[in-house]
Amino acid sequence: MADRTPRFCWNNLVQAAATILTASASQAAFPVSRLKDQMRSKIWRAPIGWNVKAAINDKLDYSEGGSAKAATLAVGNYATGALFAAQVTTAMNAVAVSNTYLCSYDAGTGKFTIARASGAATISLLFGTGANLAASVAKDLGFIVADKTGATSYLADAASYHSREWIVVDLGSAQSVAVGIVINHNAMAGGTFRLQGNATNVWSAPSVDQTLAGGATMRIAFFTPGVYRYWRLLIEDTLNTDGFSEVGILFVGDYLQPDRSFAQGYKEQREQLSVMAQADQGASYLDKRPDRYAFRGQLARVSRATRDLLNAMSAAMPPGKNWFLAQDPQNFPSTETYYVSLTAPLDLIQSVGDGPTADRYETDVSVLEALG
Amino acid sequence: MMATHGALGLAAGLPTLLDLVGQSASEKRVLVELRPGRVVEGWSAYSGATYVAALQETFDGVNLDVVAVQTLLDSGLTRAEDLVSCVAAAGTFFYDPDITTGPARWDDGVTHWDDGVTTWDQFPFLYVHLFNDANPAITTVVAFFLLTFGTVGSVQPNLGADKLTNGGFESWASSTDANNWTETPGAAITVNQETTIVYRGTSVLRFTATAAANGDSATERQDATTVSGMLYRLSFAYQTDPGNPQGLDLRVRVHNQADGTANLQADGRSFAASPVSLPLPPTGGEWKRAVFDFRAQWTTTRLIFSLENNTGSAATGRAYVDDVSIRRVWRYNYYEPRVSAAPGSESGANDVFFGGDRIGQGAIRLIDADALLEPLLADLDILYKEGRTYSGGAIEDGSEVPFEESRRGFTGLVQDLGTSNKEATLDLQDLRAFFHRDLPERVNNDADSPGLDPNIRGKSRPLLFGQKANITPYRISKAGDYGVYEIADCLKSPAGIKAIDAVYSYADSDAAGLLDTTRRLTLSAGTDYSADLANGQFTVLRDVQLIEITTEETRLDFNDGSVRAAILTPGFYVPASLAAHVQTQMRAVGAGDLNCTHADGTHKITISKGAGSLSLLIKSGTNAAISAWKKLGFDPSADKSGSLSYVADSVIFTDADKQHLLRIDAQGYKDDAAGTYTGSANALVVLGPDLIRLLTVRWLGKALSALDATTFASARTVCPEPMAFLLKDPTSTKAIFDTIALTNLAKITIDGTGTIFYDPLVDALPASAPALIDNDWLADTFEMGLAVTDLYTTVIVTYDEDPTLGTKPTRTLTDESVALRYGRAETRTFNTYLKNLGDAITLTSRLLALAKTPGRTINGSVKIRLLDARTGQKARVTKRRGLDATGALTAVAFRILSQANSYRDGVSAVSLVEDRAIGR
């Protein structure tokens, strides 16, 4: 088993004052600015349907009779598959020469079909080799990144219920990022979150492209630190029948790793918030409420450098300010990382010193999971 | 993500609220809504009578939605679903918080959004089309925003008005024809009214398949107006019999009304050309909820329920549907988890039998450690604005009660706001506080009525309900010398007053005070006065003071060629009739061309003759000692001669306020032509429930829908006794309501939703009355006792108060045994609005039936069973131990005296009193 030293992911650059957030699209009641808030239920949510953005997903490469064409979709929101299919049809026919095309959407299967409606010229969908792959709409239509040739009608490889979405985090200046975390999301198991980093706000070949692993509760990845100004969370979850993507907390930042793990004897429990009442003869009634992760342990023999980092964290993260505690980031990053806050400020005490041995410090660490 | 939180599509088999509170382990959540307001200014014309103003209030970076708009002129505007509808219909407003483009606005005088940060053109706009096409700039327009909070963070829809009619299947033309719905029975599947297995109300829709062949189906459908491209929520309760075979499906289909070629699919936003009937999962004999959030793509949406046999063979079974609604989803709101305390509902009586209801109180506490609420609450008007709580949650398996099924546990008005470093606290009183207004509201003033008698300036303009005699009208205008009198202020009446039965002119104040019918005259409509029933007023057309001709002043000596003496008949006359009488009597003894007239312009009598000669022997006449000439205004010191026409020396009339002693018999406010308040067009409003409806809607400004139609309609039959009262001094509406309730021996209650119920006490114990047994009482809460409260030997009922004299006839009834048995020799007087003695006799008897024996009382906490009950309603109590001659209680009828419901816990803390028969 790999090292199981915990990591404290506390400085969320997403919530820094200088950080500017932009999203592919947002519902008015759930703007992307909500990700500046530490409340996990305060979500960003994309509009229902397919959201087309220029230079992101507004191009459809195809060839007609061997001649490459690039259809350009009108930017905007298409709430239904039928409306989106109609827009694809319009865009393709706008650049067609001799054929006409029809894109249709089967709500039963959730799949788009792109077909030649009239004309005799051959048609290929250049989803693997087209000139505009960086802005291709292929994935939003449920097609994989590969050309489709040899037919006059192409059925998408997978269902699609909405478009890919993204959130760009402009840190204002290049900063080190080594961890990305997403919680309170609605992605299905097959949906992916990728955290990308780049020096510029251009995403055709980002310098960092890290998939966040995990499940319905959390997606997380620790990776080699990258120092970039722009970071992007790319959400590819077009199979999600909700018809939109949403995120409650997006963590982008670094982490603090103490010199060693918690001292032996640390305590983890699920604190019960439920309220029970009893009848005369013992029957119980339960007002169920969520339970929450509670942890009490001690960091012992930490170095002066770590002490300073912990003090900085304690000052910035008083009780009530939320951060991520990765208990075992190497082995169980997505299942043993918790969104917590300190129950009391860290109290670093010198435990070893007053001699040739370098000073060492210890502190109790007590946290409660942040709910809501 | 559930479909109910923003994802479109069908979610069925959802729990009901009773599933939630009935489970021994479930997660209850409380949602809180606040509706602070703001005065909207800066109006400009948009189109026709529609006006527009920039309006924005943000909370945490999100524009708040406007959910209501009121003006001083109107009780409330209806929210139009699109701008076109707003322009087309008066009494509407339109607001889309998410649209930030509109008419260019720069110099519109709206300062609150000129914060120096936000750019000028990023504001949503409020459009209003007021009643009567009024310009909002001439009145005060208040917009009410929606703030949402919860005990846990969640996303819930902000739902508009129901687009369906009779979605509860309460109204049926016949047992197979629900009003507003269209039934299409199958070959062996019927569509019926069901009154036994009900979800809400008294009836539901039932499909019954009896050996129906495979492929057979029956449908029930209704069309709803929708706006293309907008989101809607179809919500309903349904139940399928446990014995239904698999494949006998209850289904729901939503499509465009035009031709059914666009059928919504299960995702709520895609369409198929062929019919799509979505099957609902069977419920095994329990009621479940279903929600279908969808995006309409048409202006008319057709909803179809069906029972279809797809078993492959003949099938028998049943399915039920109730509580159907289609509502616009204005947006999905975030309910921020700031709630640290929220009240439950509370209602109760002040006394055992005879007191009015208490006002429920509670506090909403919102966490505000981040100081986000303070600026918002300071910026908006929060006092006396509505706060609501909803109780919902999730059952053991995690499935949630849909938002619209959540119980509105408390609807109150904010009385106080307090803030601290941690919290904002809003103290609320429930909507009964709304009744704490004084009526009449308007007073006589010079601005409305120039030249008012100073004695009535500042006095209330009276309100008249029912038929009253001996009303003193107020002269509000001196137009035409005699003026306009007001009987009742009709500004807020539906259609004025019903009738002026009689107008009396009294000889003097003594006669008026004694109601002396021998010293008054009944004035003639059209001659003496003209009625203006629409405004509750009448205009006196001529001098109507009473002139008394006594036996000592009956003679008129004159010479028309011969000396003559006319003899007047003693009695009372108005000047015009006196002149006519004089003429008659003079002609009786003299020439036929003698005339006597009274001129309202000069207020003088004129005696004339057509030809020949005429002298009035005022001084020299042989009957000068008993002459009536002075009474007619002629100077008694000299005769009149040398002319054919003589005008009296002095005026008869000087001041209407001093000389016109008028009293009125009148019938008060009448219903409108639609019979909105009584059920009968233009009827006099006299019954208790109708009076409550009238007062609540017209004077308190509540919507008619706030009154429970069923109980109010039923009460008309149970309480047929007419009432009558004139409100001329400011009186609390609570006192008025309490008096009406006492007069009818009824309970007026308000539930958590703000709905008002009218429940008369009756002897019958309904079969649906909750039956409480030992296990329903939470541990150690059941207490039973006997109280002497409200125990009286004598009860006195007053009725038909004289509106001028203040006298009240009474009816008294005594039972001496009360003093002997219980040592209570007390008397209690009950003031009522009853009109008739017979009804007073009946009421006295009923009150004594309640007051002559002490009632057993129970206090305790009941799990679930009384959550839907109201104060005044009955319950059967069975308990193995109890204060009873048998030592136990066996289905003893008790009446709910007070209750405090916690929907979150599913518990009602109640006080009950033993039921008494009152002979009704």
PDB file of C-alpha atoms in Angstrom, chain A residues 161-348:
ATOM      1  CA  TYR A 161     -29.204  14.503 -23.920  1.00  0.00           C
ATOM      2  CA  HIS A 162     -27.214  17.681 -23.674  1.00  0.00           C
ATOM      3  CA  SER A 163     -23.942  19.201 -24.654  1.00  0.00           C
ATOM      4  CA  ARG A 164     -20.588  19.151 -23.007  1.00  0.00           C
ATOM      5  CA  GLU A 165     -20.042  22.036 -20.654  1.00  0.00           C
ATOM      6  CA  TRP A 166     -17.036  23.775 -19.186  1.00  0.00           C
ATOM      7  CA  ILE A 167     -15.983  26.201 -16.550  1.00  0.00           C
ATOM      8  CA  VAL A 168     -12.894  28.323 -17.050  1.00  0.00           C
ATOM      9  CA  VAL A 169     -11.035  29.503 -13.977  1.00  0.00           C
ATOM     10  CA  ASP A 170      -8.883  32.531 -14.686  1.00  0.00           C
ATOM     11  CA  LEU A 171      -6.591  32.904 -11.711  1.00  0.00           C
ATOM     12  CA  GLY A 172      -5.319  36.274 -12.854  1.00  0.00           C
ATOM     13  CA  SER A 173      -1.749  35.001 -12.785  1.00  0.00           C
ATOM     14  CA  ALA A 174      -0.041  31.653 -13.079  1.00  0.00           C
ATOM     15  CA  GLN A 175      -0.408  29.627  -9.916  1.00  0.00           C
ATOM     16  CA  SER A 176       0.447  26.133  -8.897  1.00  0.00           C
ATOM     17  CA  VAL A 177      -2.373  23.633  -9.044  1.00  0.00           C
ATOM     18  CA  ALA A 178      -1.971  20.010  -8.013  1.00  0.00           C
ATOM     19  CA  VAL A 179      -5.448  18.887  -7.206  1.00  0.00           C
ATOM     20  CA  GLY A 180      -8.901  19.192  -8.683  1.00  0.00           C
ATOM     21  CA  ILE A 181     -12.072  18.166  -6.874  1.00  0.00           C
ATOM     22  CA  VAL A 182     -15.724  18.290  -7.812  1.00  0.00           C
ATOM     23  CA  ILE A 183     -18.589  17.508  -5.460  1.00  0.00           C
ATOM     24  CA  ASN A 184     -22.355  17.951  -5.598  1.00  0.00           C
ATOM     25  CA  HIS A 185     -22.359  17.212  -9.273  1.00  0.00           C
ATOM     26  CA  ASN A 186     -25.004  15.356 -11.235  1.00  0.00           C
ATOM     27  CA  ALA A 187     -22.749  13.439 -13.591  1.00  0.00           C
ATOM     28  CA  MET A 188     -23.611   9.873 -14.401  1.00  0.00           C
ATOM     29  CA  ALA A 189     -21.097   7.101 -13.978  1.00  0.00           C
ATOM     30  CA  GLY A 190     -19.958   7.410 -17.577  1.00  0.00           C
ATOM     31  CA  GLY A 191     -19.638  11.154 -17.430  1.00  0.00           C
ATOM     32  CA  THR A 192     -16.159  12.581 -17.121  1.00  0.00           C
ATOM     33  CA  PHE A 193     -14.654  15.664 -15.551  1.00  0.00           C
ATOM     34  CA  ARG A 194     -11.304  16.804 -16.886  1.00  0.00           C
ATOM     35  CA  LEU A 195      -9.276  19.527 -15.296  1.00  0.00           C
ATOM     36  CA  GLN A 196      -7.148  21.250 -17.868  1.00  0.00           C
ATOM     37  CA  GLY A 197      -4.491  23.871 -17.334  1.00  0.00           C
ATOM     38  CA  ASN A 198      -2.949  26.237 -19.804  1.00  0.00           C
ATOM     39  CA  ALA A 199      -1.059  29.481 -20.028  1.00  0.00           C
ATOM     40  CA  THR A 200      -3.690  30.946 -22.305  1.00  0.00           C
ATOM     41  CA  ASN A 201      -7.402  30.612 -22.550  1.00  0.00           C
ATOM     42  CA  VAL A 202      -7.103  28.333 -25.556  1.00  0.00           C
ATOM     43  CA  TRP A 203      -7.972  24.691 -25.101  1.00  0.00           C
ATOM     44  CA  SER A 204      -7.032  22.907 -28.281  1.00  0.00           C
ATOM     45  CA  ALA A 205      -3.913  21.408 -26.621  1.00  0.00           C
ATOM     46  CA  PRO A 206      -3.857  22.254 -22.918  1.00  0.00           C
ATOM     47  CA  SER A 207      -0.617  21.761 -21.017  1.00  0.00           C
ATOM     48  CA  VAL A 208      -2.418  19.867 -18.263  1.00  0.00           C
ATOM     49  CA  ASP A 209      -5.277  17.520 -18.994  1.00  0.00           C
ATOM     50  CA  GLN A 210      -6.193  15.501 -15.962  1.00  0.00           C
ATOM     51  CA  THR A 211      -9.282  13.322 -15.614  1.00  0.00           C
ATOM     52  CA  LEU A 212     -10.902  13.460 -12.201  1.00  0.00           C
ATOM     53  CA  ALA A 213     -11.699  10.001 -10.903  1.00  0.00           C
ATOM     54  CA  GLY A 214     -14.476   8.929  -8.623  1.00  0.00           C
ATOM     55  CA  GLY A 215     -18.187   8.438  -8.590  1.00  0.00           C
ATOM     56  CA  ALA A 216     -21.458  10.085  -7.775  1.00  0.00           C
ATOM     57  CA  THR A 217     -20.180  11.721  -4.604  1.00  0.00           C
ATOM     58  CA  MET A 218     -16.851  13.105  -5.670  1.00  0.00           C
ATOM     59  CA  ARG A 219     -14.488  13.385  -8.578  1.00  0.00           C
ATOM     60  CA  ILE A 220     -10.881  14.069  -7.637  1.00  0.00           C
ATOM     61  CA  ALA A 221      -7.362  13.905  -8.945  1.00  0.00           C
ATOM     62  CA  PHE A 222      -3.980  14.705  -7.457  1.00  0.00           C
ATOM     63  CA  PHE A 223      -1.408  15.329 -10.117  1.00  0.00           C
ATOM     64  CA  THR A 224       1.951  16.804 -10.799  1.00  0.00           C
ATOM     65  CA  PRO A 225       1.661  20.474 -10.065  1.00  0.00           C
ATOM     66  CA  GLY A 226       1.168  22.741 -13.039  1.00  0.00           C
ATOM     67  CA  VAL A 227       1.694  26.464 -12.857  1.00  0.00           C
ATOM     68  CA  TYR A 228      -0.748  28.146 -15.156  1.00  0.00           C
ATOM     69  CA  ARG A 229      -3.118  31.061 -15.146  1.00  0.00           C
ATOM     70  CA  TYR A 230      -6.042  29.367 -16.884  1.00  0.00           C
ATOM     71  CA  TRP A 231      -7.741  26.209 -15.742  1.00  0.00           C
ATOM     72  CA  ARG A 232     -10.771  24.589 -17.231  1.00  0.00           C
ATOM     73  CA  LEU A 233     -13.152  21.986 -15.951  1.00  0.00           C
ATOM     74  CA  LEU A 234     -14.455  20.159 -18.978  1.00  0.00           C
ATOM     75  CA  ILE A 235     -17.602  18.143 -18.351  1.00  0.00           C
ATOM     76  CA  GLU A 236     -18.367  15.422 -20.826  1.00  0.00           C
ATOM     77  CA  ASP A 237     -21.590  13.862 -19.672  1.00  0.00           C
ATOM     78  CA  THR A 238     -23.854  14.007 -22.691  1.00  0.00           C
ATOM     79  CA  LEU A 239     -25.530  10.738 -21.727  1.00  0.00           C
ATOM     80  CA  ASN A 240     -27.014  12.351 -18.646  1.00  0.00           C
ATOM     81  CA  THR A 241     -30.789  12.358 -19.001  1.00  0.00           C
ATOM     82  CA  ASP A 242     -31.076  15.321 -16.649  1.00  0.00           C
ATOM     83  CA  GLY A 243     -30.338  17.363 -19.724  1.00  0.00           C
ATOM     84  CA  PHE A 244     -27.831  19.598 -17.983  1.00  0.00           C
ATOM     85  CA  SER A 245     -24.669  19.574 -15.898  1.00  0.00           C
ATOM     86  CA  GLU A 246     -24.279  21.026 -12.460  1.00  0.00           C
ATOM     87  CA  VAL A 247     -21.504  21.412  -9.912  1.00  0.00           C
ATOM     88  CA  GLY A 248     -21.681  22.411  -6.264  1.00  0.00           C
ATOM     89  CA  ILE A 249     -18.038  22.792  -5.310  1.00  0.00           C
ATOM     90  CA  LEU A 250     -15.103  22.985  -7.680  1.00  0.00           C
ATOM     91  CA  PHE A 251     -11.740  22.900  -5.969  1.00  0.00           C
ATOM     92  CA  VAL A 252      -8.708  23.955  -7.945  1.00  0.00           C
ATOM     93  CA  GLY A 253      -5.517  24.462  -5.993  1.00  0.00           C
ATOM     94  CA  ASP A 254      -2.641  22.986  -4.157  1.00  0.00           C
ATOM     95  CA  TYR A 255      -2.522  20.923  -1.020  1.00  0.00           C
ATOM     96  CA  LEU A 256      -0.686  20.764   2.242  1.00  0.00           C
ATOM     97  CA  GLN A 257       0.845  17.435   3.101  1.00  0.00           C
ATOM     98  CA  PRO A 258       2.232  17.051   6.647  1.00  0.00           C
ATOM     99  CA  ASP A 259       5.481  15.272   7.307  1.00  0.00           C
ATOM    100  CA  ARG A 260       3.709  12.179   8.407  1.00  0.00           C
ATOM    101  CA  SER A 261       0.253  10.746   8.931  1.00  0.00           C
ATOM    102  CA  PHE A 262      -1.902  11.209  11.958  1.00  0.00           C
ATOM    103  CA  ALA A 263      -0.619   9.641  15.112  1.00  0.00           C
ATOM    104  CA  GLN A 264      -1.913   6.272  16.103  1.00  0.00           C
ATOM    105  CA  GLY A 265      -5.323   6.257  17.723  1.00  0.00           C
ATOM    106  CA  TYR A 266      -7.092   8.865  15.631  1.00  0.00           C
ATOM    107  CA  LYS A 267     -10.835   8.595  15.680  1.00  0.00           C
ATOM    108  CA  GLU A 268     -13.335   8.673  12.835  1.00  0.00           C
ATOM    109  CA  GLN A 269     -17.042   8.440  13.298  1.00  0.00           C
ATOM    110  CA  ARG A 270     -20.379   9.333  11.699  1.00  0.00           C
ATOM    111  CA  GLU A 271     -21.985  11.931  13.859  1.00  0.00           C
ATOM    112  CA  GLN A 272     -25.742  11.505  14.008  1.00  0.00           C
ATOM    113  CA  LEU A 273     -27.927  14.554  13.581  1.00  0.00           C
ATOM    114  CA  SER A 274     -31.159  12.567  13.564  1.00  0.00           C
ATOM    115  CA  VAL A 275     -33.591  13.076  16.414  1.00  0.00           C
ATOM    116  CA  MET A 276     -35.347  10.135  18.042  1.00  0.00           C
ATOM    117  CA  ALA A 277     -38.512  10.137  20.147  1.00  0.00           C
ATOM    118  CA  GLN A 278     -39.944   7.213  22.036  1.00  0.00           C
ATOM    119  CA  ALA A 279     -43.461   6.145  22.852  1.00  0.00           C
ATOM    120  CA  ASP A 280     -44.523   4.801  26.238  1.00  0.00           C
ATOM    121  CA  GLN A 281     -43.512   1.242  25.545  1.00  0.00           C
ATOM    122  CA  GLY A 282     -40.373   1.862  23.630  1.00  0.00           C
ATOM    123  CA  ALA A 283     -41.457   2.278  20.040  1.00  0.00           C
ATOM    124  CA  SER A 284     -39.168   4.778  18.398  1.00  0.00           C
ATOM    125  CA  TYR A 285     -39.775   7.510  15.902  1.00  0.00           C
ATOM    126  CA  LEU A 286     -36.871   8.986  14.001  1.00  0.00           C
ATOM    127  CA  ASP A 287     -36.627  12.384  12.426  1.00  0.00           C
ATOM    128  CA  LYS A 288     -33.931  11.385  10.026  1.00  0.00           C
ATOM    129  CA  ARG A 289     -31.227  13.861   9.246  1.00  0.00           C
ATOM    130  CA  PRO A 290     -27.904  13.392   7.530  1.00  0.00           C
ATOM    131  CA  ASP A 291     -25.011  11.995   9.493  1.00  0.00           C
ATOM    132  CA  ARG A 292     -21.647  13.568   9.001  1.00  0.00           C
ATOM    133  CA  TYR A 293     -18.071  12.527   9.067  1.00  0.00           C
ATOM    134  CA  ALA A 294     -16.232  13.511  12.214  1.00  0.00           C
ATOM    135  CA  PHE A 295     -12.528  13.140  12.744  1.00  0.00           C
ATOM    136  CA  ARG A 296     -10.266  13.682  15.697  1.00  0.00           C
ATOM    137  CA  GLY A 297      -6.581  12.956  15.528  1.00  0.00           C
ATOM    138  CA  GLN A 298      -3.180  14.328  16.222  1.00  0.00           C
ATOM    139  CA  LEU A 299      -0.371  15.409  14.004  1.00  0.00           C
ATOM    140  CA  ALA A 300       2.802  14.692  15.921  1.00  0.00           C
ATOM    141  CA  ARG A 301       6.422  15.525  15.369  1.00  0.00           C
ATOM    142  CA  VAL A 302       5.786  17.892  12.503  1.00  0.00           C
ATOM    143  CA  SER A 303       8.588  20.063  11.285  1.00  0.00           C
ATOM    144  CA  ARG A 304       8.938  23.787  11.631  1.00  0.00           C
ATOM    145  CA  ALA A 305       8.130  24.181   7.946  1.00  0.00           C
ATOM    146  CA  THR A 306       4.981  22.138   8.290  1.00  0.00           C
ATOM    147  CA  ARG A 307       4.088  24.031  11.425  1.00  0.00           C
ATOM    148  CA  ASP A 308       4.200  27.243   9.460  1.00  0.00           C
ATOM    149  CA  LEU A 309       2.011  25.817   6.742  1.00  0.00           C
ATOM    150  CA  LEU A 310      -0.466  24.512   9.273  1.00  0.00           C
ATOM    151  CA  ASN A 311      -0.565  27.852  11.023  1.00  0.00           C
ATOM    152  CA  ALA A 312      -1.264  29.560   7.736  1.00  0.00           C
ATOM    153  CA  MET A 313      -4.021  27.123   7.013  1.00  0.00           C
ATOM    154  CA  SER A 314      -5.526  27.494  10.471  1.00  0.00           C
ATOM    155  CA  ALA A 315      -5.565  31.245  10.087  1.00  0.00           C
ATOM    156  CA  ALA A 316      -7.219  31.080   6.700  1.00  0.00           C
ATOM    157  CA  MET A 317      -9.609  28.276   7.509  1.00  0.00           C
ATOM    158  CA  PRO A 318     -11.234  29.020  10.869  1.00  0.00           C
ATOM    159  CA  PRO A 319     -14.072  26.824  12.055  1.00  0.00           C
ATOM    160  CA  GLY A 320     -16.934  27.208   9.577  1.00  0.00           C
ATOM    161  CA  LYS A 321     -14.651  27.622   6.574  1.00  0.00           C
ATOM    162  CA  ASN A 322     -14.712  24.510   4.451  1.00  0.00           C
ATOM    163  CA  TRP A 323     -11.879  22.581   2.857  1.00  0.00           C
ATOM    164  CA  PHE A 324     -11.087  19.077   1.732  1.00  0.00           C
ATOM    165  CA  LEU A 325      -9.347  16.566   3.950  1.00  0.00           C
ATOM    166  CA  ALA A 326      -7.926  13.703   1.921  1.00  0.00           C
ATOM    167  CA  GLN A 327      -7.336  11.019   4.500  1.00  0.00           C
ATOM    168  CA  ASP A 328      -5.732   8.567   2.131  1.00  0.00           C
ATOM    169  CA  PRO A 329      -5.069  10.394  -1.114  1.00  0.00           C
ATOM    170  CA  GLN A 330      -2.847   7.727  -2.522  1.00  0.00           C
ATOM    171  CA  ASN A 331      -5.109   4.750  -2.068  1.00  0.00           C
ATOM    172  CA  PHE A 332      -8.659   5.998  -1.700  1.00  0.00           C
ATOM    173  CA  PRO A 333      -8.730   9.534  -2.998  1.00  0.00           C
ATOM    174  CA  SER A 334     -12.403   9.709  -3.920  1.00  0.00           C
ATOM    175  CA  THR A 335     -13.830   7.658  -1.088  1.00  0.00           C
ATOM    176  CA  GLU A 336     -11.779   8.954   1.813  1.00  0.00           C
ATOM    177  CA  THR A 337     -11.710  12.615   1.033  1.00  0.00           C
ATOM    178  CA  TYR A 338     -14.146  14.741   2.963  1.00  0.00           C
ATOM    179  CA  TYR A 339     -15.455  18.272   2.711  1.00  0.00           C
ATOM    180  CA  VAL A 340     -14.862  19.501   6.243  1.00  0.00           C
ATOM    181  CA  SER A 341     -14.190  22.387   8.506  1.00  0.00           C
ATOM    182  CA  LEU A 342     -12.151  22.578  11.668  1.00  0.00           C
ATOM    183  CA  THR A 343     -14.077  22.438  14.906  1.00  0.00           C
ATOM    184  CA  ALA A 344     -11.322  24.451  16.591  1.00  0.00           C
ATOM    185  CA  PRO A 345      -8.258  26.274  15.332  1.00  0.00           C
ATOM    186  CA  LEU A 346      -5.104  24.225  15.166  1.00  0.00           C
ATOM    187  CA  ASP A 347      -3.055  24.562  18.314  1.00  0.00           C
ATOM    188  CA  LEU A 348       0.546  23.819  17.498  1.00  0.00           C
TER     189      LEU A 348
END
